[in-house]
Amino acid sequence: MLTMAEVEHVAMLARLYLTEEEKKIYSEQLSSILEYARKLEELDTGNVSPTAHVLPLENIFREDRAGPHMDPERAMRNAPDREGNYFRVPRIV
């Protein structure tokens, strides 16, 4: 079980003001979380290969190749402001 001093230290690091009742609640909750983490440390993971995801992933990139495109007039039809075949946007500094 976490001590009140440890809970107060964590609260101070998080810049939280906790009432005495909240400190008691968080002490119990944080202790429970840490106890669960301790149980996970007991698991034998020697034969488990490191993974970034539990599901196998594969690239879904398509081949990059030129193809038909939209004509500029149709692409610019809904542009609020334009300059030639380019969208005109406000300067952001």
CSV table of C-alpha atoms in Angstrom, one decimal:
chain,number,residue,atom,x,y,z
A,1,MET,CA,0.0,0.0,0.0
A,2,LEU,CA,1.3,3.4,-0.9
A,3,THR,CA,1.9,5.8,2.0
A,4,MET,CA,0.2,9.1,2.2
A,5,ALA,CA,3.6,10.8,1.7
A,6,GLU,CA,4.0,8.9,-1.6
A,7,VAL,CA,0.5,9.9,-2.8
A,8,GLU,CA,1.2,13.6,-1.7
A,9,HIS,CA,4.5,13.5,-3.7
A,10,VAL,CA,2.8,12.2,-6.8
A,11,ALA,CA,0.1,14.8,-6.4
A,12,MET,CA,2.7,17.5,-6.0
A,13,LEU,CA,4.5,16.3,-9.2
A,14,ALA,CA,1.1,16.5,-11.1
A,15,ARG,CA,0.4,19.9,-9.5
A,16,LEU,CA,-2.8,18.5,-7.9
A,17,TYR,CA,-4.4,19.6,-4.7
A,18,LEU,CA,-6.0,16.6,-3.0
A,19,THR,CA,-8.3,16.6,0.0
A,20,GLU,CA,-7.6,14.0,2.7
A,21,GLU,CA,-10.5,11.9,1.4
A,22,GLU,CA,-9.0,12.0,-2.2
A,23,LYS,CA,-5.6,11.1,-0.9
A,24,LYS,CA,-7.1,8.0,0.8
A,25,ILE,CA,-9.0,7.0,-2.4
A,26,TYR,CA,-5.9,7.6,-4.7
A,27,SER,CA,-3.7,5.7,-2.3
A,28,GLU,CA,-6.0,2.6,-2.6
A,29,GLN,CA,-6.3,3.0,-6.4
A,30,LEU,CA,-2.7,3.5,-7.1
A,31,SER,CA,-1.7,0.7,-4.8
A,32,SER,CA,-4.1,-1.6,-6.7
A,33,ILE,CA,-2.6,-0.6,-10.0
A,34,LEU,CA,1.0,-1.2,-8.8
A,35,GLU,CA,0.0,-4.6,-7.3
A,36,TYR,CA,-1.4,-5.6,-10.7
A,37,ALA,CA,1.9,-4.5,-12.4
A,38,ARG,CA,3.8,-6.7,-9.9
A,39,LYS,CA,1.7,-9.7,-10.9
A,40,LEU,CA,2.6,-9.0,-14.5
A,41,GLU,CA,6.3,-9.2,-13.6
A,42,GLU,CA,5.8,-12.8,-12.5
A,43,LEU,CA,4.9,-13.9,-16.0
A,44,ASP,CA,7.5,-15.9,-17.8
A,45,THR,CA,8.0,-14.0,-21.1
A,46,GLY,CA,11.3,-15.7,-22.0
A,47,ASN,CA,9.8,-17.4,-25.1
A,48,VAL,CA,7.8,-14.4,-26.2
A,49,SER,CA,9.4,-12.4,-29.0
A,50,PRO,CA,9.2,-8.6,-28.6
A,51,THR,CA,6.5,-7.0,-30.7
A,52,ALA,CA,5.2,-3.5,-31.3
A,53,HIS,CA,1.7,-4.8,-32.0
A,54,VAL,CA,-0.2,-7.9,-31.0
A,55,LEU,CA,-1.5,-8.3,-34.5
A,56,PRO,CA,0.7,-8.9,-37.6
A,57,LEU,CA,0.9,-5.7,-39.7
A,58,GLU,CA,1.8,-5.2,-43.3
A,59,ASN,CA,2.3,-2.2,-45.5
A,60,ILE,CA,-0.8,-1.2,-47.4
A,61,PHE,CA,0.9,1.4,-49.5
A,62,ARG,CA,-0.1,1.5,-53.1
A,63,GLU,CA,2.3,1.9,-55.9
A,64,ASP,CA,2.9,5.6,-56.7
A,65,ARG,CA,2.1,6.1,-60.3
A,66,ALA,CA,0.7,8.9,-62.5
A,67,GLY,CA,-2.9,8.6,-63.6
A,68,PRO,CA,-5.9,10.6,-64.6
A,69,HIS,CA,-6.4,13.8,-62.6
A,70,MET,CA,-9.1,16.4,-62.2
A,71,ASP,CA,-9.0,19.4,-64.5
A,72,PRO,CA,-8.0,22.6,-62.8
A,73,GLU,CA,-11.2,24.4,-63.4
A,74,ARG,CA,-13.2,21.6,-61.7
A,75,ALA,CA,-10.7,21.5,-58.8
A,76,MET,CA,-11.0,25.2,-58.2
A,77,ARG,CA,-14.8,25.4,-58.5
A,78,ASN,CA,-15.4,25.8,-54.8
A,79,ALA,CA,-12.2,27.7,-53.9
A,80,PRO,CA,-13.2,30.8,-51.9
A,81,ASP,CA,-10.2,32.7,-53.4
A,82,ARG,CA,-7.8,31.8,-56.1
A,83,GLU,CA,-5.0,33.1,-58.2
A,84,GLY,CA,-4.8,31.4,-61.5
A,85,ASN,CA,-4.8,27.6,-60.9
A,86,TYR,CA,-3.8,28.0,-57.2
A,87,PHE,CA,-5.7,28.3,-54.0
A,88,ARG,CA,-5.2,31.7,-52.4
A,89,VAL,CA,-5.0,31.5,-48.6
A,90,PRO,CA,-4.4,34.3,-46.0
A,91,ARG,CA,-0.9,34.8,-44.8
A,92,ILE,CA,-0.3,33.3,-41.3
A,93,VAL,CA,2.7,34.8,-39.5
